[in-house]
Coordinates of C-alpha atoms in Angstrom, one line a residue:
X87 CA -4.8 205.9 248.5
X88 CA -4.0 209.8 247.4
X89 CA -2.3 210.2 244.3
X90 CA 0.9 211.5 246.4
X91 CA 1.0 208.2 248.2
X92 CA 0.9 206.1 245.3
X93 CA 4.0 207.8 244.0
X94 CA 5.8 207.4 247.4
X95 CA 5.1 204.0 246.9
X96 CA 6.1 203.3 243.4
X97 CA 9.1 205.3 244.5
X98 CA 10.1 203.2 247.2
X99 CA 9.6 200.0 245.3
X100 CA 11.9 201.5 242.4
X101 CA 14.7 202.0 245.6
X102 CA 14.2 198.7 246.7
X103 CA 14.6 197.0 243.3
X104 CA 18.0 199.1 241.9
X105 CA 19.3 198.4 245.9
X106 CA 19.0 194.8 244.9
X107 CA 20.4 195.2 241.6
X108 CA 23.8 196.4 243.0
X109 CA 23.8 193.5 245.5
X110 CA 23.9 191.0 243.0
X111 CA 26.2 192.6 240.4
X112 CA 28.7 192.8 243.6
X113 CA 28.1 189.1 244.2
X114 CA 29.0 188.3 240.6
X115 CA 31.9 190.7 240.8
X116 CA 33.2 188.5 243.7
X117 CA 32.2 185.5 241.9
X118 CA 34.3 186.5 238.9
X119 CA 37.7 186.5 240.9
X120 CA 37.3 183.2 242.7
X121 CA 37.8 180.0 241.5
X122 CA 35.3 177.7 239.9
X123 CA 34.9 175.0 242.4
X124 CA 34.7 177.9 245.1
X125 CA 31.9 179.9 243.1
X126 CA 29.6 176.2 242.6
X127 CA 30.1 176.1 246.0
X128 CA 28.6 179.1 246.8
X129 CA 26.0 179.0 244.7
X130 CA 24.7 176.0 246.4
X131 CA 22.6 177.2 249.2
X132 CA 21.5 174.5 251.8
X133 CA 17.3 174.6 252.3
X134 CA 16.6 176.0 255.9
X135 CA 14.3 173.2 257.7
X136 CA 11.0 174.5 258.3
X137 CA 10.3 175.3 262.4
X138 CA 7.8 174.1 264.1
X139 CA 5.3 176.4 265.3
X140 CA 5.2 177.8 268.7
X141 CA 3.1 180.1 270.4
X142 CA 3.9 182.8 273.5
X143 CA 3.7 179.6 275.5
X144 CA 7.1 178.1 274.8
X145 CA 5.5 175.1 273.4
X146 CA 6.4 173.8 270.2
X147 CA 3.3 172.2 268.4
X148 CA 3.6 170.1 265.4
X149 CA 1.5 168.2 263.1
X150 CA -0.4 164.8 264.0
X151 CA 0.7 161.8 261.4
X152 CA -0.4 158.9 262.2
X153 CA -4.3 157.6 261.5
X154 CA -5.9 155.3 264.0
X155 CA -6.1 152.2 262.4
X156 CA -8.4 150.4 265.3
X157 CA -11.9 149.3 264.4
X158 CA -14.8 151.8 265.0
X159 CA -12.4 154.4 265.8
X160 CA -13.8 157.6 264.4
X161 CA -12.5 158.8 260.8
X162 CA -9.9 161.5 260.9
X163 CA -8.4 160.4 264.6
X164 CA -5.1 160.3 265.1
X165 CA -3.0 158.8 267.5
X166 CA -0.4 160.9 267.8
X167 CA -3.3 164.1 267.9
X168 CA -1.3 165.6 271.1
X169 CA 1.5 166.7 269.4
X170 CA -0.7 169.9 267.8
X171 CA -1.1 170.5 271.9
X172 CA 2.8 170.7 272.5
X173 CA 3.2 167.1 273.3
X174 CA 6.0 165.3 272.3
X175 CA 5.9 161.6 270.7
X176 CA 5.6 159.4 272.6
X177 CA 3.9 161.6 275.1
X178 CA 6.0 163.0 278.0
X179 CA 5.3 166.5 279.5
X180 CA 2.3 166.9 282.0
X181 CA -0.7 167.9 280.6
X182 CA -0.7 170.4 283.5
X183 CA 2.3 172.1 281.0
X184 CA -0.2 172.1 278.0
X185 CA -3.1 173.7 279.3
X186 CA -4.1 175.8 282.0
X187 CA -7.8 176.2 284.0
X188 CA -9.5 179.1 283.4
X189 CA -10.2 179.5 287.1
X190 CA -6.1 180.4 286.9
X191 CA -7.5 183.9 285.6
X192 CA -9.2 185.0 288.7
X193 CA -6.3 183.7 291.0
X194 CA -4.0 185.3 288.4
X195 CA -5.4 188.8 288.8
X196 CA -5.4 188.1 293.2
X197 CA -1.6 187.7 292.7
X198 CA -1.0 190.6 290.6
X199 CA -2.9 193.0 293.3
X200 CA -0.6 191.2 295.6
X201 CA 2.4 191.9 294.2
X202 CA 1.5 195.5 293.6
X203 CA 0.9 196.1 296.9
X204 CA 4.1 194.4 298.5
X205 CA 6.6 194.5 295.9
X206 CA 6.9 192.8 292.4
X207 CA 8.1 189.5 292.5
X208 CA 10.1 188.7 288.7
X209 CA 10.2 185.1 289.1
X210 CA 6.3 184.8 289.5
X211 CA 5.9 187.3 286.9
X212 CA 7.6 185.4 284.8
X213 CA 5.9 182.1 285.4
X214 CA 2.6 183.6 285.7
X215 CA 2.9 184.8 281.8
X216 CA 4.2 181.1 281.1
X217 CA 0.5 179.9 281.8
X218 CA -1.0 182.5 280.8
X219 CA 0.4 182.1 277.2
X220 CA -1.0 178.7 277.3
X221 CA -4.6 177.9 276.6
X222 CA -7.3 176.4 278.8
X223 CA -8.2 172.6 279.1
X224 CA -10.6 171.2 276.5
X225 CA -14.0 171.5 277.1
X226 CA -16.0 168.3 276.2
X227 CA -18.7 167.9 273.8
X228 CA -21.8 170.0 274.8
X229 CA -25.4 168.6 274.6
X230 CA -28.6 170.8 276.1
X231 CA -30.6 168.4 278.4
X232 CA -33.6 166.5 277.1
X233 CA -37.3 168.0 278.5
X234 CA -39.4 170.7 277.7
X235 CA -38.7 172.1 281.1
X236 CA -35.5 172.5 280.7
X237 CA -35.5 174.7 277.7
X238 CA -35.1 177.4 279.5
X239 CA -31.4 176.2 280.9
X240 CA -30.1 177.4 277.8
X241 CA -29.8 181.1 278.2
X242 CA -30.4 181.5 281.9
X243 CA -27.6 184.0 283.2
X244 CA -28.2 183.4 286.3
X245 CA -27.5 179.6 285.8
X246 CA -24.3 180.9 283.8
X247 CA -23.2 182.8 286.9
X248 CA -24.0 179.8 289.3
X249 CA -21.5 177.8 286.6
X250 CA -18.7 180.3 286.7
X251 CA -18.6 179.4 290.7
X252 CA -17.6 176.0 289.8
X253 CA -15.1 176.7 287.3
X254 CA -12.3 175.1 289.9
X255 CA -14.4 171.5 290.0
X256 CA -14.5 172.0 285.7
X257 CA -11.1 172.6 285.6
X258 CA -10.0 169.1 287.4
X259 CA -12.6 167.5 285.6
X260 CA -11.0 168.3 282.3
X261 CA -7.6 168.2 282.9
X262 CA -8.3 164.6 284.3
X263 CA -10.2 163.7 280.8
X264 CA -7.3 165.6 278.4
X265 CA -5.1 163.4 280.4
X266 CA -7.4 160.0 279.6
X267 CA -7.7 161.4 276.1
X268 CA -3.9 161.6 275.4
X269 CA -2.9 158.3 277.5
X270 CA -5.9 156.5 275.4
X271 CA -4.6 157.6 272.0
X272 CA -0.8 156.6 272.5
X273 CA -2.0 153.2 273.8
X274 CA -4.0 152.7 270.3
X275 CA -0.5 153.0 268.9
X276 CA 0.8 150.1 270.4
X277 CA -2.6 147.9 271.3
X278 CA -1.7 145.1 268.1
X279 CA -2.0 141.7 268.0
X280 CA 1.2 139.5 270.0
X281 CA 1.3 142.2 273.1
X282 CA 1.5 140.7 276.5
X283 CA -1.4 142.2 278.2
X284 CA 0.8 142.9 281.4
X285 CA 3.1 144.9 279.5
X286 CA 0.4 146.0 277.7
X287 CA -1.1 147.5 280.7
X288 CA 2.6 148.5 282.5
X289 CA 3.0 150.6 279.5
X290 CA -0.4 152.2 279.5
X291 CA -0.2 153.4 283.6
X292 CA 3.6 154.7 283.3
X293 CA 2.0 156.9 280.6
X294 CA -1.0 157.9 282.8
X295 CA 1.1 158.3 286.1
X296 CA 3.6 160.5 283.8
X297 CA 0.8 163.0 282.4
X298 CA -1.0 163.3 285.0
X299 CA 2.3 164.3 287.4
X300 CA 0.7 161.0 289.8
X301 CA 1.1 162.7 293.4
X302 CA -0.8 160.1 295.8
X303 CA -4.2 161.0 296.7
X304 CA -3.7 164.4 295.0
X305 CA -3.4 163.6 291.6
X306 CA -2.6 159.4 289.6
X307 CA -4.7 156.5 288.0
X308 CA -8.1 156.6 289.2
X309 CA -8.5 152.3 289.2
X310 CA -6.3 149.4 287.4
X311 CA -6.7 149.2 283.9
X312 CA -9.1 147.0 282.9
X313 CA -8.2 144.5 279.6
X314 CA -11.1 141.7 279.8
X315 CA -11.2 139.6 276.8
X316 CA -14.0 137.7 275.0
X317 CA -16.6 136.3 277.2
X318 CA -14.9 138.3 280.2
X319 CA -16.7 141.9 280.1
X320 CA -15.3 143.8 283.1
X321 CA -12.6 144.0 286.3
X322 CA -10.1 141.5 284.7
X323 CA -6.2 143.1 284.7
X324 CA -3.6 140.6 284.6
X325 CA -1.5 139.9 288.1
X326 CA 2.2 139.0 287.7
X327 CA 3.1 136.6 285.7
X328 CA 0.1 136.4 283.4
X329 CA 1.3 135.3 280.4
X330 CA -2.4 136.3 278.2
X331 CA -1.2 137.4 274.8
X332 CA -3.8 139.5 272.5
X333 CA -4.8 137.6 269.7
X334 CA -6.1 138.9 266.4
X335 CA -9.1 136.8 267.2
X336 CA -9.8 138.8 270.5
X337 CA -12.2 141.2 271.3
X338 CA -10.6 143.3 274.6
X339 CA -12.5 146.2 276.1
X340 CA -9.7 148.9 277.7
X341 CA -11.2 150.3 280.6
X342 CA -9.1 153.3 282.8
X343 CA -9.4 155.7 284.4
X344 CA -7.4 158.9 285.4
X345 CA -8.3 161.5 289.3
X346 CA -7.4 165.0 290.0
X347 CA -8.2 165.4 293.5
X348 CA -10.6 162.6 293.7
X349 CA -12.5 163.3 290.6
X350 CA -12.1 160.3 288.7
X351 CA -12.8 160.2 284.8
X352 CA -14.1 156.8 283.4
X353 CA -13.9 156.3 280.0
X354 CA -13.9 152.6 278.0
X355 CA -13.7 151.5 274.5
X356 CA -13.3 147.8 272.7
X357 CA -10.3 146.8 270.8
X358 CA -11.0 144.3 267.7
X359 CA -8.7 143.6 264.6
X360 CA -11.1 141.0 263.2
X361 CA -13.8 143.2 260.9
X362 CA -16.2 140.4 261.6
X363 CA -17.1 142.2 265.1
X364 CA -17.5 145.5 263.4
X365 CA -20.9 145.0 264.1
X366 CA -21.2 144.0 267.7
X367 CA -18.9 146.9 268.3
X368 CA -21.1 149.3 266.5
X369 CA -24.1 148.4 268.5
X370 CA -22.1 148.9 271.7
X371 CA -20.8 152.2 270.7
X372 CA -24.4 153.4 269.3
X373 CA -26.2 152.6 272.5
X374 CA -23.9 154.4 274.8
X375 CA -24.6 157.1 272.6
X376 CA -28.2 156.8 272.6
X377 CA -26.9 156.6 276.7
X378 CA -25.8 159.8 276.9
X379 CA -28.6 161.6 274.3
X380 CA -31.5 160.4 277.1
X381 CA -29.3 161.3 280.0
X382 CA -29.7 165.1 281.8
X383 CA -31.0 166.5 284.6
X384 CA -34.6 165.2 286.2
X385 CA -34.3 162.3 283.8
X386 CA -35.5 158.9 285.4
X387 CA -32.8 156.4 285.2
X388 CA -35.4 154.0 284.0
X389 CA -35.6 155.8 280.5
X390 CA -32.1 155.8 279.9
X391 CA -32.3 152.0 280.2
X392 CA -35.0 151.8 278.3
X393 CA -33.2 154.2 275.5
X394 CA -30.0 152.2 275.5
X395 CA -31.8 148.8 275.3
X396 CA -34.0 150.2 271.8
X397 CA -30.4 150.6 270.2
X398 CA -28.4 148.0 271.3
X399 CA -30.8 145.1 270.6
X400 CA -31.8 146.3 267.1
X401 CA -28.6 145.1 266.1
X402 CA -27.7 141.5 265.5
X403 CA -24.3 140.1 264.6
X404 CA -23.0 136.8 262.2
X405 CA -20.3 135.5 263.1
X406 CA -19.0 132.4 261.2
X407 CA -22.5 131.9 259.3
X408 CA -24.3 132.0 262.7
X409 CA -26.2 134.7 263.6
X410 CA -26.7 136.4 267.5
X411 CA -28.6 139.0 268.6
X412 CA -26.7 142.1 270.4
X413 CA -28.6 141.5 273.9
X414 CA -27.6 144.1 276.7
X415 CA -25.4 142.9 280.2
X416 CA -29.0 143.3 282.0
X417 CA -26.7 143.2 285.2
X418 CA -24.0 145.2 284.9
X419 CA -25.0 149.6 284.8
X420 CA -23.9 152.7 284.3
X421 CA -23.2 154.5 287.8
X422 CA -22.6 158.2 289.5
X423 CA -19.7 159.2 290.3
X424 CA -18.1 161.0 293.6
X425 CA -14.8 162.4 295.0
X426 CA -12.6 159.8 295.4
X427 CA -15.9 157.5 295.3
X428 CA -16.1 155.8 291.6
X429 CA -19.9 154.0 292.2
X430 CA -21.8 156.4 294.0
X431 CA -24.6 155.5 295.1
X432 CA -27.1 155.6 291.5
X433 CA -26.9 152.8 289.4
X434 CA -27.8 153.8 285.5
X435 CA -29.5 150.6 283.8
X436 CA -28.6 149.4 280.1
X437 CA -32.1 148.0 280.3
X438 CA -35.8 148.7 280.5
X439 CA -36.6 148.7 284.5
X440 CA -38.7 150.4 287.0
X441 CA -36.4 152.5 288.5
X442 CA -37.4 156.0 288.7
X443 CA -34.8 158.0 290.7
X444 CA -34.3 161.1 288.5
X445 CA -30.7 162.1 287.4
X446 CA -30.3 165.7 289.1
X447 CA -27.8 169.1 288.6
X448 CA -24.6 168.9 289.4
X449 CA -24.0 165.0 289.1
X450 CA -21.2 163.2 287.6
X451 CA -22.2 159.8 285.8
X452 CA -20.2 157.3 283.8
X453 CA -22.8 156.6 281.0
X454 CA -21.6 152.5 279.9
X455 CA -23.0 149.9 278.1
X456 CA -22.5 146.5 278.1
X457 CA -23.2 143.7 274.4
X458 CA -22.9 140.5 274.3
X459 CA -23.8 137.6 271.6
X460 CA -24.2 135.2 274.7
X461 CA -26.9 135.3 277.5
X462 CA -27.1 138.7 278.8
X463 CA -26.4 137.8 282.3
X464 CA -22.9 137.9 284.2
X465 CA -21.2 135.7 286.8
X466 CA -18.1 136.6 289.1
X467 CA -15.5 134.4 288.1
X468 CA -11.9 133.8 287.4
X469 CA -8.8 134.8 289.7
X470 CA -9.0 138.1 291.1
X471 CA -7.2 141.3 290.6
X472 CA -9.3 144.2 291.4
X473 CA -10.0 145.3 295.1
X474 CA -11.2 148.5 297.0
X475 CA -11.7 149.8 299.9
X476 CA -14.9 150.2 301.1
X477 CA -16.1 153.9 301.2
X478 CA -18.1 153.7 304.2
X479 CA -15.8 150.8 305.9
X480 CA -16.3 151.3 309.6
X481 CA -13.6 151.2 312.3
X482 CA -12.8 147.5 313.1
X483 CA -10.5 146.4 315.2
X484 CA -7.9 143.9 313.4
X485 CA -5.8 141.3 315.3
X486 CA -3.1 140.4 312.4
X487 CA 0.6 142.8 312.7
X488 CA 0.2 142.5 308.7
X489 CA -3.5 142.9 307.9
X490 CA -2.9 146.6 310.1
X491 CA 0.4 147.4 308.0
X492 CA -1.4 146.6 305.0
X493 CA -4.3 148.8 305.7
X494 CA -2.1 151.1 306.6
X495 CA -0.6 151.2 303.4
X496 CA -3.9 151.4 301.6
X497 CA -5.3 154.0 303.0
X498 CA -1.9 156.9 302.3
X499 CA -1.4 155.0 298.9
X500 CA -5.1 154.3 297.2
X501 CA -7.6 156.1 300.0
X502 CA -11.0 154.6 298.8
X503 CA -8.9 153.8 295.5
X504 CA -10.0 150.7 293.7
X505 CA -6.2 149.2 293.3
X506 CA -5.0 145.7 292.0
X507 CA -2.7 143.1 293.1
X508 CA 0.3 144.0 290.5
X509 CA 0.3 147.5 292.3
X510 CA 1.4 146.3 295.9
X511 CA 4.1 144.1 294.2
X512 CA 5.5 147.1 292.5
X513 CA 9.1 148.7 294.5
X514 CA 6.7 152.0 295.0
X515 CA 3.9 150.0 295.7
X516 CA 1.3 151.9 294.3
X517 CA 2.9 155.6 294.3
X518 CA 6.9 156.6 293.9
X519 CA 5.1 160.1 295.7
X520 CA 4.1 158.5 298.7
X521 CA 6.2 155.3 299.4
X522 CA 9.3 156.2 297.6
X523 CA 11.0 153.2 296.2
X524 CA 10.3 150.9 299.5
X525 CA 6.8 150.3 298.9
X526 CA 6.5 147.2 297.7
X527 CA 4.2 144.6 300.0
X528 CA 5.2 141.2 300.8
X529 CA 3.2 137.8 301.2
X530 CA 0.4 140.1 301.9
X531 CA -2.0 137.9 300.2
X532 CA -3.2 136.4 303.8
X533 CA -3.4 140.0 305.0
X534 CA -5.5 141.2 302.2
X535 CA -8.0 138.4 302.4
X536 CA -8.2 139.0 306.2
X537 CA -9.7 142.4 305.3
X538 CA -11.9 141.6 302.5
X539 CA -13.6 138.6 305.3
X540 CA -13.9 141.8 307.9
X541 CA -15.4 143.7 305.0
X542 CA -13.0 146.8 305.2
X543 CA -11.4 145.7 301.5
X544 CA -14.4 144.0 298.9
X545 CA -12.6 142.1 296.3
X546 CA -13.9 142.7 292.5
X547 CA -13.2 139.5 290.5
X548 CA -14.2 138.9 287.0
X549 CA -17.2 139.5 285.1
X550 CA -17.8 136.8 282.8
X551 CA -20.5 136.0 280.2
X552 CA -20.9 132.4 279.1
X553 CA -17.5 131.1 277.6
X554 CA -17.5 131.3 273.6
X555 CA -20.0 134.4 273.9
X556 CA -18.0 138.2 273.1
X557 CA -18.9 141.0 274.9
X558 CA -18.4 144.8 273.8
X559 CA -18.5 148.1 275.9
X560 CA -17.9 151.3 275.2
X561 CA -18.5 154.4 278.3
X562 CA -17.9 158.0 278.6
X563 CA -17.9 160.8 281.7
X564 CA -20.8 163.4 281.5
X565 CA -21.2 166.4 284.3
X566 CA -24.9 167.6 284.2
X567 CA -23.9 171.4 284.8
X568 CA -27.1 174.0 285.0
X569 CA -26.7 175.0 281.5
X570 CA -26.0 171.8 279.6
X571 CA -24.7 168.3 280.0
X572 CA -20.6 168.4 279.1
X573 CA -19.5 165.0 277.6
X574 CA -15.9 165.2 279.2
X575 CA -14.4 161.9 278.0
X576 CA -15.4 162.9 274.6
X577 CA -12.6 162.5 272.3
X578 CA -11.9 162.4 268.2
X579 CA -11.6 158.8 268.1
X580 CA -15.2 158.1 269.9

């Protein structure tokens, strides 16, 4: 700074301060002629209440409060993390009004030349600089793929360019997962000992349908949410009027999932208030990891299995003065994942096997693993809840007036949709979007059995362990993109 400008600016700051000066002796000059009560009045100035932030987007972003108190829930999660996204609390807006996919850009700059070359539109403008102001979904934990030869995956432009074409497919895929990611955080606010698991899960699926703007086929829940407790380690949600209450004793393992055309994020994670199954849960949680480290492209399923097994059986659990070994669900896997398809066709052991099929680009798969302090082997069991259509169910020809209707209903409501029996009995039956308010099926339990015998429906019940055993799982969604492998269902909490 010249010497010129630093008198300018002493100068100015001189003005400033007699300017000042002159307020406040007229303030006590009007002070001086009013009465006392009225001047203590005025001297008391009420504190302005601190705004929330907001951005360009219209959004108004506060700060998250409340710490995740569920066991082996990462340090530092919150479950109320949305609300530094916009969110409100309890969550309400559409994810879709939080973030925007950053293949929006290119489309963006189409419509611009558009509207340049027939006429500015000020309503689309408007809207356009909306979601522009907002920023793009959340991309999932990165991890480079294991192999020498694939080093070079790294820094490969061309691979980079070959990703950029698939931006859209990204875009769904991590919408869907900040959509799991939010849902899954508000329901560890309320998952406590003395909840009715029904309501539990009513409570959970209104929250997923709502962020997630449920439209049919298009966009809504991508299978019933799962709640199996204790010995019971998969497909178990409660039908109507299943009284189960969580107890403090349990160990439950929340398993849902959340589609944006068709592409369905699968994500899991055990509840336990008892710190006794601290343990068991960390081995669980651990081998997934170890899961999803071995996992990447031209990676033989085999040595994932064999991978996940090293962890999870290195652990060993007391519980009551008796000690178990963590053993692995030998028969339950990991599995790809396609549209509207949620096992698709590769199953990824949790065991040591002889499998070789190699994991290749572009692949979806739902890395889970499976613990138990019982045998290591499941059973079906149990009334069921979960059914599905099958994906490659061929034409048959159906003699029942209510096995057709209900087929019929199936297929514009759930598609190849796994779906449960508390759906159909809701007034939308499945989807306020598609059915309106008059959905709701009726003694269709002969008709549904009638396609599960002509093996257009397969029924899912119960996967049990030996009763008096606990199981444990913990899963997340990984795309194997050219560069890397993206961990999409990777949140704070695990």
């Amino acid at each position: 700074m010249t010497a010129l400008e630093e008198e300018m600016a002493a100068a100015a700051t001189v003005e400033e301060k007699n300017d000042n000066d002159e307020e406040e002796v007229d303030d006590a000059e009007e002070d001086d002629g009013e009465a006392p009560a009225a001047a203590a009045k005025k001297k008391k100035k009420k504190k302005k209440k601190k705004k929330k932030k907001s951005d360009g987007s219209g959004l108004t972003k506060g700060t998250p409060k409340s710490k995740a108190e569920g066991r082996m829930l990462n340090e530092g999660s919150f479950t109320d993390y949305y609300v530094a996204h916009g969110q409100t609390e309890p969550p309400s807006i559409p994810v879709v009004n939080l973030f925007r996919g950053e293949a929006e850009e290119e489309d963006e700059m189409v419509e611009d030349n558009s509207n340049n070359n027939n006429g500015d539109d000020s309503n689309n403008n408007a809207q356009s600089k909306n979601r522009s102001a907002l920023p793009p979904y959340p991309i999932g934990e990165i991890q480079n793929h294991p192999l020498e030869s694939n080093t070079y995956r790294i820094s490969s432009e061309e691979l980079r360019a070959q990703e950029r074409i698939q931006q859209n497919l990204y875009d769904k895929l991590r919408h869907a997962s900040e959509v799991h990611r939010q849902v899954r955080h508000y329901a560890q606010s309320f998952i406590k000992p003395g909840i009715k698991l029904v309501d539990m899960c009513t409570r959970l699926e209104e929250c997923n349908r709502k962020l997630v703007q449920e439209n049919g086929l298009q966009r809504g829940i991508g299978f019933p949410t799962g709640c199996s407790i204790n010995h019971v380690a998969a497909h178990y949600t409660p039908n109507n009027g299943d009284e189960t209450v969580l107890q403090y004793d349990d160990v439950m393992k929340v398993d849902f999932g959340t589609q944006i055309d068709g592409r369905i994020i699968d994500c899991a994670w055990t509840v336990a208030f008892n710190p006794k199954y601290d343990t068991l849960l960390e081995a669980v949680k651990e081998a997934t990891n170890a899961g999803i480290k071995a996992a990447g492209i031209d990676v033989r399923l085999c040595d994932v299995g064999e991978q996940v097994e090293e962890v999870m059986e290195s652990y060993e659990v007391e519980l009551d003065g008796k000690a178990y070994p963590v053993k692995c669900i030998r028969n339950l896997n990991g599995h790809s994942i396609g549209p509207y398809q949620i096992h698709a066709g590769k199953s990824v052991p949790i065991v040591k096997t002889d499998d070789c099929t190699k994991m290749e680009e572009g692949e979806i798969f739902a890395i889970e693993t499976f613990g138990t302090t019982g045998r290591g082997y499941i059973v079906e069991d149990l009334e069921c809840s979960h059914y599905m259509k099958n994906f490659d169910a061929p034409h048959i020809p159906l003699r029942l007036p209510r096995s057709k209707k209900l087929l019929g209903h199936i297929n514009k409501t759930f598609g190849t949709l796994a779906f449960c029996r508390r759906w159909l009995e809701r007034d939308d039956g499945g989807s306020f979007t598609v059915n309106g308010s008059k959905g709701k099926q009726e003694k269709y339990m002969g008709a549904l059995k009638n396609l599960c015998d002509v093996g257009i429906v397969q029924a899912y019940p119960p996967l049990c362990d030996v009763k008096g055993s606990y199981t444990a799982q913990y899963e997340h969604t990984l795309i194997l993109r050219p560069t890397c492998k993206e961990i999409l269902s990777r949140g704070d909490d695990f």
